[in-house]
Coordinates of C-alpha atoms in Angstrom, one line a residue:
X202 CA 12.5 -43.9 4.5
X203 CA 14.7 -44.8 1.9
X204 CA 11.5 -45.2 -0.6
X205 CA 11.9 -41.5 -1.8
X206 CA 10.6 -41.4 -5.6
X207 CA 12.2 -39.1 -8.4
X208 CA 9.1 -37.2 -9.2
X209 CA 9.1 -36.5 -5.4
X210 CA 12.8 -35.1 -5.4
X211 CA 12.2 -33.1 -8.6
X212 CA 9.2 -31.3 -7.2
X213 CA 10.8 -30.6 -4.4
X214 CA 13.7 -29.2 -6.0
X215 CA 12.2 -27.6 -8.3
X216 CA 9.6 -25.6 -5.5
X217 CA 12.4 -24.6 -3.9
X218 CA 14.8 -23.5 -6.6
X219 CA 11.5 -21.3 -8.3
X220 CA 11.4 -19.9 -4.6
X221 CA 15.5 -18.8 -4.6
X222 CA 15.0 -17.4 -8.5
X223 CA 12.2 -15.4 -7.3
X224 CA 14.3 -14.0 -4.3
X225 CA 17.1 -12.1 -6.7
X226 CA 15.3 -9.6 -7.5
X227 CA 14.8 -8.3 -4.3
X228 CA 18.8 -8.0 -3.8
X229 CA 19.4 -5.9 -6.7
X230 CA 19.2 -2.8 -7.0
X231 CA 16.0 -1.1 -8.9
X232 CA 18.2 0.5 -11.8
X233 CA 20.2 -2.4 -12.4
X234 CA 17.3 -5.3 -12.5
X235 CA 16.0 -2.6 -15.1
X236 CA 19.3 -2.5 -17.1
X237 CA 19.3 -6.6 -17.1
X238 CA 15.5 -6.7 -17.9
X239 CA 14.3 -8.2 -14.7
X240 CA 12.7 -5.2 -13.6
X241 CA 9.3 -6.6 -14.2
X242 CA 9.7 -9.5 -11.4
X243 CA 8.3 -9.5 -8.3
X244 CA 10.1 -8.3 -5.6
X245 CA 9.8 -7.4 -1.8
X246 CA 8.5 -4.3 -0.6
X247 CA 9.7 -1.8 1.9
X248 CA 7.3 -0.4 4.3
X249 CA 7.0 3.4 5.2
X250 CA 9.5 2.6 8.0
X251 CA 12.5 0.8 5.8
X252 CA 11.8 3.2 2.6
X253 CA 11.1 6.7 4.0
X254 CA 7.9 7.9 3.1
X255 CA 4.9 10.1 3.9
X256 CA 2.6 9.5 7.2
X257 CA -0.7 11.3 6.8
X258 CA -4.0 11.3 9.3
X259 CA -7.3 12.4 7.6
X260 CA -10.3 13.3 9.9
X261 CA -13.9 13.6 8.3
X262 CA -15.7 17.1 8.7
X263 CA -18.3 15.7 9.9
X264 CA -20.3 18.9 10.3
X265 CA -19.7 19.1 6.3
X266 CA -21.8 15.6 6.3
X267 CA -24.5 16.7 8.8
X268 CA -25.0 19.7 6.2
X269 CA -25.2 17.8 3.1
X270 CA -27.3 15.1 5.2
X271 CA -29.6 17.9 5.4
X272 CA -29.5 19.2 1.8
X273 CA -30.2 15.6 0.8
X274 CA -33.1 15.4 3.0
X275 CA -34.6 18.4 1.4
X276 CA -34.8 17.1 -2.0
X277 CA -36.0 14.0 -0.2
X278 CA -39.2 16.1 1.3
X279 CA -39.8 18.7 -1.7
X280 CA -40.3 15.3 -4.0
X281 CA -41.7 13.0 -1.7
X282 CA -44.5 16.1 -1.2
X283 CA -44.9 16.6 -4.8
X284 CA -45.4 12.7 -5.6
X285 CA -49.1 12.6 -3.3
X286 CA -51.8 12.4 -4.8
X287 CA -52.8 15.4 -4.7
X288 CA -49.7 16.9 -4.2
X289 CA -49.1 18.6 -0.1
X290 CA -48.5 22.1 -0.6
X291 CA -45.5 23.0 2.0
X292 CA -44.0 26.3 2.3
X293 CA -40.5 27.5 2.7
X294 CA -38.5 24.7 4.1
X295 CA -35.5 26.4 7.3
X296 CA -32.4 24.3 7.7
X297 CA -31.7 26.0 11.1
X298 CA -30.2 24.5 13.9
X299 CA -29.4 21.1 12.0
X300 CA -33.0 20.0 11.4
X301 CA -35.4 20.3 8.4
X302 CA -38.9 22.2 9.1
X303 CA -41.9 23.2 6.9
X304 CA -45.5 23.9 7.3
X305 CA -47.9 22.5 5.6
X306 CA -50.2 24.9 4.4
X307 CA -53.3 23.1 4.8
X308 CA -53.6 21.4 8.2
X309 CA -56.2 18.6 7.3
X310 CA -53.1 17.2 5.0
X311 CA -50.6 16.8 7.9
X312 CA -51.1 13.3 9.0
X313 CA -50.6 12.7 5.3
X314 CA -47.3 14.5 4.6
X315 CA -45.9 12.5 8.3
X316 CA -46.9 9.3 7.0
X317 CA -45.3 10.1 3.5
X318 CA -42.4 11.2 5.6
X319 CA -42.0 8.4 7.8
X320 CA -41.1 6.5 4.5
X321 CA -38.2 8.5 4.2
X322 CA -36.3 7.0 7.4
X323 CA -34.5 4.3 8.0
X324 CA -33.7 2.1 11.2
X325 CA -30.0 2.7 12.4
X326 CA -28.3 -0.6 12.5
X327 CA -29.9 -2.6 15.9
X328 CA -30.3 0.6 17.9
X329 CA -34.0 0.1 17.5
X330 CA -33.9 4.0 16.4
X331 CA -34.4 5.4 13.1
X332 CA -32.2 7.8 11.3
X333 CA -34.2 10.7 11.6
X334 CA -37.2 12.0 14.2
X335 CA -40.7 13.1 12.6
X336 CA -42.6 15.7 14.6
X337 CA -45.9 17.6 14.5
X338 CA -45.2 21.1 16.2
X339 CA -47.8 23.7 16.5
X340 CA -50.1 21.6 14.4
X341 CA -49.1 22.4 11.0
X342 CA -45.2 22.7 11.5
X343 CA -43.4 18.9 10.7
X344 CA -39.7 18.9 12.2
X345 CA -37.3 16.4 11.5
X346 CA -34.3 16.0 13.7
X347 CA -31.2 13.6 12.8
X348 CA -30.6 10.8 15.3
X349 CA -27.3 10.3 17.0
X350 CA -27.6 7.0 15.4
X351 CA -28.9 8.3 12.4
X352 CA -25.5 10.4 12.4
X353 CA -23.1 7.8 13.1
X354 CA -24.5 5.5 10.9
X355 CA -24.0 8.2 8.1
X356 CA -20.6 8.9 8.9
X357 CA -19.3 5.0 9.1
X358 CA -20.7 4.4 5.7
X359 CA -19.4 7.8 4.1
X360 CA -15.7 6.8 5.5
X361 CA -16.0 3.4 4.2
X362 CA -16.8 5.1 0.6
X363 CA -14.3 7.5 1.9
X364 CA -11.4 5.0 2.3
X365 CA -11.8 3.5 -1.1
X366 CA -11.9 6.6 -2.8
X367 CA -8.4 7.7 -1.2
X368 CA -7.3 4.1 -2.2
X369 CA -8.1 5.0 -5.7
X370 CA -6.5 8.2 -6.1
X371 CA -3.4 6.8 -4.1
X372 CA -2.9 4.1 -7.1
X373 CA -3.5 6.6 -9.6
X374 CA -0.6 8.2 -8.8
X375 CA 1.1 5.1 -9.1
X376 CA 3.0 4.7 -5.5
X377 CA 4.0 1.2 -4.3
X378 CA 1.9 -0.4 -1.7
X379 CA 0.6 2.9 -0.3
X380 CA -1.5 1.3 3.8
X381 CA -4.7 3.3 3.8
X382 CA -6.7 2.5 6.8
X383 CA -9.7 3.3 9.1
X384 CA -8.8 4.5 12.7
X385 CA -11.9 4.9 14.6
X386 CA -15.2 6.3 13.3
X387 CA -13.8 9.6 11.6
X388 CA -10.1 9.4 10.3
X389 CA -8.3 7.3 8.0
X390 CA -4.6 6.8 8.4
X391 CA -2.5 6.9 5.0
X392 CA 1.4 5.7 4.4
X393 CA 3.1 5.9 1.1
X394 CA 6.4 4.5 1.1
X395 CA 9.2 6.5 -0.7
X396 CA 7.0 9.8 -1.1
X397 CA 9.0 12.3 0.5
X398 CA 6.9 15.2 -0.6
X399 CA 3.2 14.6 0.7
X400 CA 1.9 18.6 -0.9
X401 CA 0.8 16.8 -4.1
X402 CA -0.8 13.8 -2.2
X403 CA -2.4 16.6 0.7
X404 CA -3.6 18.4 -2.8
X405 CA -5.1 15.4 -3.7
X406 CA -7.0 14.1 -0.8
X407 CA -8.0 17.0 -0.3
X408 CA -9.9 17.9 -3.0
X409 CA -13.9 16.5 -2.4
X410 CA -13.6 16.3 -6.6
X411 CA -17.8 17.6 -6.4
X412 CA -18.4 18.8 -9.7
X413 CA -21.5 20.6 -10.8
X414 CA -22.6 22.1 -14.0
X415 CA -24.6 25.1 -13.1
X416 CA -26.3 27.6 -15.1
X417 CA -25.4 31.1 -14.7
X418 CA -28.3 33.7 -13.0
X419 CA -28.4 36.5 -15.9
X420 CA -31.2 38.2 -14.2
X421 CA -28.8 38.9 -10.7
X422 CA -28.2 42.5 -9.9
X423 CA -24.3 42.4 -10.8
X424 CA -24.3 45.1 -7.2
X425 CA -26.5 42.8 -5.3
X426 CA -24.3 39.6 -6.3
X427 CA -20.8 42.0 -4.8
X428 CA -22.8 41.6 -1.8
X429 CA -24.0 38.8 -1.4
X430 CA -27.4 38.8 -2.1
X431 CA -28.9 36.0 -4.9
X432 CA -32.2 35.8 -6.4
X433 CA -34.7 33.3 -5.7
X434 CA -33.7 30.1 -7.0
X435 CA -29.9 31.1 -7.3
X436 CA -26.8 30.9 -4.9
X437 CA -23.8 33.2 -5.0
X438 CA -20.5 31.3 -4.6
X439 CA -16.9 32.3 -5.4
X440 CA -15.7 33.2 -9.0
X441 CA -12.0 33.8 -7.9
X442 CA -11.2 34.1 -12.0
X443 CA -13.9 36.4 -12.9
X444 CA -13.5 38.9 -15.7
X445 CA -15.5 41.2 -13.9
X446 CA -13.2 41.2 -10.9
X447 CA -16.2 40.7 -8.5
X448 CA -14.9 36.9 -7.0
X449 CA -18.4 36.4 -7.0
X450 CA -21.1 34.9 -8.9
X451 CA -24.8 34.1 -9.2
X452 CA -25.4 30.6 -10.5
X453 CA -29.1 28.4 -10.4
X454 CA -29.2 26.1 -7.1
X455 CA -29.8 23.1 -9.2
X456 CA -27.1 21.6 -11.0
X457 CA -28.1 20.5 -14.5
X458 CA -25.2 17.9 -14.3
X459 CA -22.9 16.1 -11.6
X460 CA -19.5 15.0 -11.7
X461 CA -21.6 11.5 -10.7
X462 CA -22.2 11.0 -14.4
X463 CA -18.7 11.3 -15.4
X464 CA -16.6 7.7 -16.8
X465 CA -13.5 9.1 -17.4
X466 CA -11.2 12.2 -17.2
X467 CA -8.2 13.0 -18.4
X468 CA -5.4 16.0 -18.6
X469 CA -5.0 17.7 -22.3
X470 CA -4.7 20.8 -24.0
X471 CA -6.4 23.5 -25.2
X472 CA -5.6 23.3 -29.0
X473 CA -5.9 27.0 -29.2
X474 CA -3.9 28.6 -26.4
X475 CA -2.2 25.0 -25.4
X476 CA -3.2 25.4 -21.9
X477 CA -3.3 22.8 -19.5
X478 CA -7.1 21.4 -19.5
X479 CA -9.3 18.6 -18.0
X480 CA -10.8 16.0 -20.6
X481 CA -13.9 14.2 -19.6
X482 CA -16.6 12.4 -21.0
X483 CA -20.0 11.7 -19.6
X484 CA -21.7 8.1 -19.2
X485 CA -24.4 7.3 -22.2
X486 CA -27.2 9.1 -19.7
X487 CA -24.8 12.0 -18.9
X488 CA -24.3 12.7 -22.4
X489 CA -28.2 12.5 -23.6
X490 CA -28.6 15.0 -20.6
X491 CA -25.2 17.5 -21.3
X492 CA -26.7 17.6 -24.8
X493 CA -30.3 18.3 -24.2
X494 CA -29.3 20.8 -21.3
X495 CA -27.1 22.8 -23.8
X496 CA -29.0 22.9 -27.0
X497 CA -31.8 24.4 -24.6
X498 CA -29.2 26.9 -23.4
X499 CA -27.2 27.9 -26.5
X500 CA -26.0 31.5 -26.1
X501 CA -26.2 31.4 -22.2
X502 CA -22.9 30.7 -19.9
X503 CA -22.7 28.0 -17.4
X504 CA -20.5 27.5 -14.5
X505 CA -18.2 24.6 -14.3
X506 CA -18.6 24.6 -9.8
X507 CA -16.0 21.9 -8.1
X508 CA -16.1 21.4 -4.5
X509 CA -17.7 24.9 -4.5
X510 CA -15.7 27.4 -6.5
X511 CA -16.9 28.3 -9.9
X512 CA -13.6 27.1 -12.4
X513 CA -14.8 28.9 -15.4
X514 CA -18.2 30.1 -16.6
X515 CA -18.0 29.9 -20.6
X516 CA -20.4 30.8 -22.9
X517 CA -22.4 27.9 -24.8
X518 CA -22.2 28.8 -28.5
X519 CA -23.9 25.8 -29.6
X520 CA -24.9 22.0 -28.9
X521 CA -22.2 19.9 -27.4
X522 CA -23.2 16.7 -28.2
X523 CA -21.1 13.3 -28.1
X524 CA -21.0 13.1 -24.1
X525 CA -17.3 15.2 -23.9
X526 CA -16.1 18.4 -22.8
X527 CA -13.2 20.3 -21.5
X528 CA -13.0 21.6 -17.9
X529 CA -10.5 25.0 -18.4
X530 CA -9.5 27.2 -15.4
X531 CA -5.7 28.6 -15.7
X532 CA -4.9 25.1 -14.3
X533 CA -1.0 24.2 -14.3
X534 CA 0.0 20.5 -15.5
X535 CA -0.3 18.9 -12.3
X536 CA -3.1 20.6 -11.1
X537 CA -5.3 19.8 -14.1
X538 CA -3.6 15.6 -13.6
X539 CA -4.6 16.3 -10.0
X540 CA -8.1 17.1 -11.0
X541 CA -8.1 14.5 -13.6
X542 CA -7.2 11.4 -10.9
X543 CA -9.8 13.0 -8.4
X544 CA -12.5 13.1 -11.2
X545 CA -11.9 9.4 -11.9
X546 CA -11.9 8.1 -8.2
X547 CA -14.9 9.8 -8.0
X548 CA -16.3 12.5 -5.0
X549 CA -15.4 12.3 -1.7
X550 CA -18.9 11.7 0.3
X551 CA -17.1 14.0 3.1
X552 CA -14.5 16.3 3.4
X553 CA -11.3 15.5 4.9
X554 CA -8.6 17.2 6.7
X555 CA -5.2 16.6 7.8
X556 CA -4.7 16.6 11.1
X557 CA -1.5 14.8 11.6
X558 CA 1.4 14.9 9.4
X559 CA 5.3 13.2 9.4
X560 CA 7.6 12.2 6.7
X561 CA 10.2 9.6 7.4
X562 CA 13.5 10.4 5.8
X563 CA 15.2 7.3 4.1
X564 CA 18.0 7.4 6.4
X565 CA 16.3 6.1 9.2
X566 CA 15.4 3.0 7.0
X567 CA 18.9 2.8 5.3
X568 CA 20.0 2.0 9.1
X569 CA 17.3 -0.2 10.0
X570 CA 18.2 -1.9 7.1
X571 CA 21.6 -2.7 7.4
X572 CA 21.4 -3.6 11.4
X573 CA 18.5 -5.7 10.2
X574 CA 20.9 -7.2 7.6
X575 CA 23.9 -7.8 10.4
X576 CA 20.8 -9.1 12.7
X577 CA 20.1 -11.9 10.3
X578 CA 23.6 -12.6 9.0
X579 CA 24.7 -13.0 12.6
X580 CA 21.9 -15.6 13.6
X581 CA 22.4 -17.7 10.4
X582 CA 25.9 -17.8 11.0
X583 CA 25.6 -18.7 14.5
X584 CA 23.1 -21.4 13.8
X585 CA 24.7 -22.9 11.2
X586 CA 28.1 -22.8 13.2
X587 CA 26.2 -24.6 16.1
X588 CA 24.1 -27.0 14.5
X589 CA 27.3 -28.1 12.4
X590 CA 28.9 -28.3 16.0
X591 CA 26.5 -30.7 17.4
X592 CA 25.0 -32.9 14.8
X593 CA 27.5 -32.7 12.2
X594 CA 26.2 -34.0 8.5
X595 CA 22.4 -33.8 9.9
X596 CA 23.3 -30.5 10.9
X597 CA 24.9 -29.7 8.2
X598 CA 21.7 -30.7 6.4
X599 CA 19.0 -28.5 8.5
X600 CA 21.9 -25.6 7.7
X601 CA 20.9 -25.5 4.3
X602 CA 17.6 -25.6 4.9
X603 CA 18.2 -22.8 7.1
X604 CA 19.7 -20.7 4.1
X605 CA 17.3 -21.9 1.5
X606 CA 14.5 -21.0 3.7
X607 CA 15.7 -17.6 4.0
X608 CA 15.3 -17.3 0.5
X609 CA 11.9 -18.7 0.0
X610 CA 10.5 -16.4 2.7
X611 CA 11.6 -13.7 0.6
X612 CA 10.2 -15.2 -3.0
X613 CA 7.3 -15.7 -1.1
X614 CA 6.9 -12.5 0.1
X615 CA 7.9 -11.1 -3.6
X616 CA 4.9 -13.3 -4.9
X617 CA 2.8 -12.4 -2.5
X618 CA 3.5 -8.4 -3.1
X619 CA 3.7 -8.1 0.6
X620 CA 5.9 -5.5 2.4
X621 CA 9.0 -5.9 5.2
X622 CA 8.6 -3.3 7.7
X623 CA 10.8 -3.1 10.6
X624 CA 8.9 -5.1 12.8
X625 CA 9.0 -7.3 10.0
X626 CA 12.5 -8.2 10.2
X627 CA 12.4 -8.9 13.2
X628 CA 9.8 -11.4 12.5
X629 CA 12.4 -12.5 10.0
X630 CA 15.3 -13.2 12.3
X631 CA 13.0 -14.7 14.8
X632 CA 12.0 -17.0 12.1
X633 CA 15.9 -18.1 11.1
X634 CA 16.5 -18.5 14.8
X635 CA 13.0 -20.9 15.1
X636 CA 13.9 -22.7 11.9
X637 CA 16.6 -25.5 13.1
X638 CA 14.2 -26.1 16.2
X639 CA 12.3 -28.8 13.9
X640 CA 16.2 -30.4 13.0
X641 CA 16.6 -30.4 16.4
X642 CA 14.3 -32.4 17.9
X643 CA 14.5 -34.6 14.7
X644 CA 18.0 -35.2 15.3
X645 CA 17.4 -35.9 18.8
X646 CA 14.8 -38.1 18.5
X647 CA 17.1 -39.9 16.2
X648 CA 19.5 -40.2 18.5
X649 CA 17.2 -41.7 21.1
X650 CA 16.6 -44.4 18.9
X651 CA 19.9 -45.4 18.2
X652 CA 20.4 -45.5 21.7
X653 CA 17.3 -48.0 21.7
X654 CA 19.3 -49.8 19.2
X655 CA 17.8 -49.3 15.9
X656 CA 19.3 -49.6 12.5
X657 CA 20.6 -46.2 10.9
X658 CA 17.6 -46.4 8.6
X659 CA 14.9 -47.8 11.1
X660 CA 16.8 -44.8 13.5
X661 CA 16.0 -42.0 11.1
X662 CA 12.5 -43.0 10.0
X663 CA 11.1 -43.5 13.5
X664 CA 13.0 -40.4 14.5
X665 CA 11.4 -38.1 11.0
X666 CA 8.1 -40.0 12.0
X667 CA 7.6 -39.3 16.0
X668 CA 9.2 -36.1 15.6
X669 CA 7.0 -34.9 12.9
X670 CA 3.7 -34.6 15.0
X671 CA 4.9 -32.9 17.0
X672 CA 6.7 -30.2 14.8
X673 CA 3.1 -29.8 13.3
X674 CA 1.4 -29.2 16.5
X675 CA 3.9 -26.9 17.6
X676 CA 3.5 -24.6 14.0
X677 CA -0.2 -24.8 14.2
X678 CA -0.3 -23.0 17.2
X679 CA 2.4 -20.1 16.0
X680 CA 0.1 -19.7 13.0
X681 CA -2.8 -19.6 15.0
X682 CA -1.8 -16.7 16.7
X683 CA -0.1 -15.1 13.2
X684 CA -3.4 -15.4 11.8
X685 CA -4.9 -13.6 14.7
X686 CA -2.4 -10.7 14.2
X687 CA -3.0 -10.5 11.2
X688 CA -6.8 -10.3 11.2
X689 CA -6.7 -8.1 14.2
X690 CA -3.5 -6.3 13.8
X691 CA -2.8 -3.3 11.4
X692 CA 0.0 -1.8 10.0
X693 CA 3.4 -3.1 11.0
X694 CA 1.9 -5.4 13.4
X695 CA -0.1 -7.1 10.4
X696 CA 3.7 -7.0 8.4
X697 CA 5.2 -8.9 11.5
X698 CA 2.3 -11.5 11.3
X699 CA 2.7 -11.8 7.3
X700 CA 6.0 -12.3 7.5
X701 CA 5.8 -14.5 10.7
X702 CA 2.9 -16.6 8.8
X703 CA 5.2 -17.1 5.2
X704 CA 7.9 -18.4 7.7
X705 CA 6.4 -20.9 9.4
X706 CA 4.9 -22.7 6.0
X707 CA 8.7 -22.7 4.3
X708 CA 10.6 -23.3 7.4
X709 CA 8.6 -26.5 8.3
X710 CA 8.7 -27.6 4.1
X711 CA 12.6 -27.5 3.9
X712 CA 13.3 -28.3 7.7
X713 CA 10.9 -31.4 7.4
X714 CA 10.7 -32.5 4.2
X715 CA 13.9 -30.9 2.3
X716 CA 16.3 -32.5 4.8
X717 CA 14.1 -35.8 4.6
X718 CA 14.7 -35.9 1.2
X719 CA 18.8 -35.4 1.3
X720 CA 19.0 -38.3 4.2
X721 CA 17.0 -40.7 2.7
X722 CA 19.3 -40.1 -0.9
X723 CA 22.6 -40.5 2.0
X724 CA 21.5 -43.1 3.1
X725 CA 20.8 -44.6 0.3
X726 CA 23.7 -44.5 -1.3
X727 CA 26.0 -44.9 1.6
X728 CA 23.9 -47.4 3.5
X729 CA 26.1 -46.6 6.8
X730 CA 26.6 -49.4 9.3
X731 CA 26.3 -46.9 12.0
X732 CA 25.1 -43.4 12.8
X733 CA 27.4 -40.4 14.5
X734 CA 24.5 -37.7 15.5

């Protein structure tokens, strides 16, 4: 017991006093760690429910995914046709009612084009179906239906791409610990602490960010495009900006270039008119392409199409080689950043809405704050008073332990970049409360064996000894279930179990081997004849 050596004490020391030095940050405030340079450190952070903050629920269009499920499948047939050898001749391909059909003009080929088909599908997870049904109607019409399988499986993996990319643009816009997280198969829950405004973040998310270079249909019938009507080949989509004044406009179905093929984008200016425009530059095969396409097409305009809507349809005067161009479309500053951050997450693989919306003022978290704060301060002082009380200088001991553990929780947490939420102080003062529980049944242990008669030292090692099992046992079961919050829980539930999980590791360190430490160094240097516990 007494056999405690000085490297020992040091790295003790020194763990805990890099834990306390961490912890200061977190009590000052923002502006004034800035003014004294510490602004840099670590500190805790406040969850939507301490800070104030935006609550947002997103829910996938999932009709929007079934129709581009569809498009996608028709590029799928039209090529997988044209690759046979000899090529199946099909003829008009309908999209009605959800499914794909097509008939094959000559009938001794339609075994042929199902087989080729069949290649196309895929099984859906262990349902033992496939992702889409291949039929033979009428003998020369093929019909391919989505599964419900096929459908779901669709939708979990565009949410999943889905939930990264809104992760993405979140951290572009440089909020703290934003919690972006799946809720059932469709809609992704978003919380960005200390954003009291969420327009700019609904903008945002809800922009798919699918950009198209198109080339404008010069042989359109400039009446037939105010109605409607496009020529083969072509689509008419809005052109809310158009000189003409018709919000219209005829542009080729196939895009010569996708956003797909973009690495970067960023807001500029026009160097001419200094307006507010979007920078972006193509990968190396996005470039070879954006140059061959427009020295093929000098003198003819192209339409620069996002999520739909024609921004601007300029005129190509000549080559643009080097992989870069400008995006212009009477854009304001934010919108063109807006565009810019959605550009670099990348698309959206389906659209989402908001379907729930709430903003939590900072009040409410000013107030849980500071009854949080009298919570904590109360139960320290009432433990301390109480294990002063009844075990005197042990207790005055596991006090300190108590106070420096408080501390290290929150350096931990600071490392850690993990968040306090409500629930999370609670966790907190349920830890401070929990702490002495190790110094108690140390100390009484102790007792017990002076009451067997045991030297002071002999007393406190065989007390720290038997009571140390079962201080371990008892911890691995709290963090059992922690863990299981955390892995199951979300949210503030998962903030209860962080914090929950960093207190049981520092409460057992200082209440077990901190106070260890500081009787073995009283005892040795006071060698006591006699024990008062």
């Amino acid at each position: 017991m007494l056999d405690f050596p000085r490297w020992k004490i040091w790295s003790i020391c020194l763990a805990l006093a890099i834990g306390v030095l961490i912890s200061i940050p977190t009590f000052i405030p923002e502006s004034v760690a800035q003014r004294w340079g510490i602004g840099s450190m670590p500190r805790v952070n406040l969850g939507l429910d301490l800070s104030g903050g935006s609550h947002l629920m997103l829910e996938a269009d999932t009709t929007d995914l079934a129709k581009q499920n569809l498009i996608r499948m028709e590029e799928m047939v039209r090529t997988e046709m044209r690759r046979a050898d000899p090529p199946i001749a099909i003829g008009d391909i309908s999209t009605t009612g959800g499914r794909l059909s097509f008939f094959v003009r000559d009938g001794s080929r339609v075994d042929a084009a199902v087989e080729r088909l069949r290649t196309l599908t895929q099984p859906s997870g262990m349902t033992g179906q496939r992702d889409w049904n291949v039929q033979v109607v009428d003998s020369t019409r093929v019909v391919l239906t989505p599964t419900e399988a096929g459908l779901a499986q669709a939708t979990d993996a565009a949410m999943q791409v889905a939930t990264e990319v809104v992760r993405k643009r979140i951290d572009e816009m440089g909020t703290r610990e934003p919690t972006i997280i799946r809720q059932g198969a469709e809609r992704i829950v978003v919380q960005v602490p200390g954003l009291q405004d969420p327009a700019a973040l609904k903008a945002l998310l809800g922009k798919t960010a699918k950009l198209e270079f198109k080339l404008v249909d010069l042989t359109a019938n400039p009446q037939d495009v105010a109605q409607g009507r496009a020529p083969v080949g072509s689509e008419i989509i809005p052109y809310p900006d158009n000189p003409s004044g018709v919000p219209l406009i005829a542009v080729k179905r196939r895009a010569m270039l996708t956003g797909d093929e973009l690495i970067n984008a960023q807001l500029s200016y026009n160097q001419q008119t200094n307006e507010p425009v979007v920078s972006i530059t193509f990968n190396s095969e996005g470039g070879r392409k954006f140059a061959r396409v427009t020295q093929e097409n000098v003198n003819k305009p192209f339409a620069m199409v996002l999520d739909g809507k024609v921004l601007s349809a300029p005129n190509i005067n000549e080559p643009i080689l080097g992989g870069q161009a400008q995006i212009s479309g009477r854009f304001t500053t934010d919108s063109a950043n807006q565009l810019a951050i959605a550009l670099r997450s990348g698309k959206l693989p389906v659209a989402l809405k908001v379907v729930e919306e709430r903003t939590v003022g900072p009040d409410l978290g000013a107030d849980s704050i500071r009854a949080g704060t009298l919570a904590s301060a109360i139960a320290a002082i009432a433990v301390v008073i109480f294990m002063f009380v009844s075990y005197g200088r042990f207790g005055l001991y596991a006090d300190l332990a108590v106070v420096i553990n408080i501390f290290v929780i929150l350096g931990v947490m600071a490392l850690l970049n993990a968040t306090l939420t409500l629930p999370g102080i609670a966790g907190f003062v349920l830890t401070i409360g929990t702490a002495v529980d190790a110094n108690v049944l140390i100390n009484e242990r102790v007792r017990e064996e002076i009451r067997r008669g045991r030297s002071p030292t002999q007393a406190v090692e065989h007390g720290y000894k038997e009571a140390s099992r079962t201080i371990f046992e008892a911890n691995v079961t709290h963090a059992i279930a922690g863990i299981i919050m955390f892995i199951l829980g979300s949210g503030q539930v998962k903030g209860f179990a962080v914090v929950l999980l960093i207190g049981i590791a520092t409460s057992v360190f200082t209440a077990v081997v901190f106070t260890r430490m500081l009787v073995s160094q009283w005892l040795r240097r006071t060698r006591p004849a006699s024990l008062h516990i």
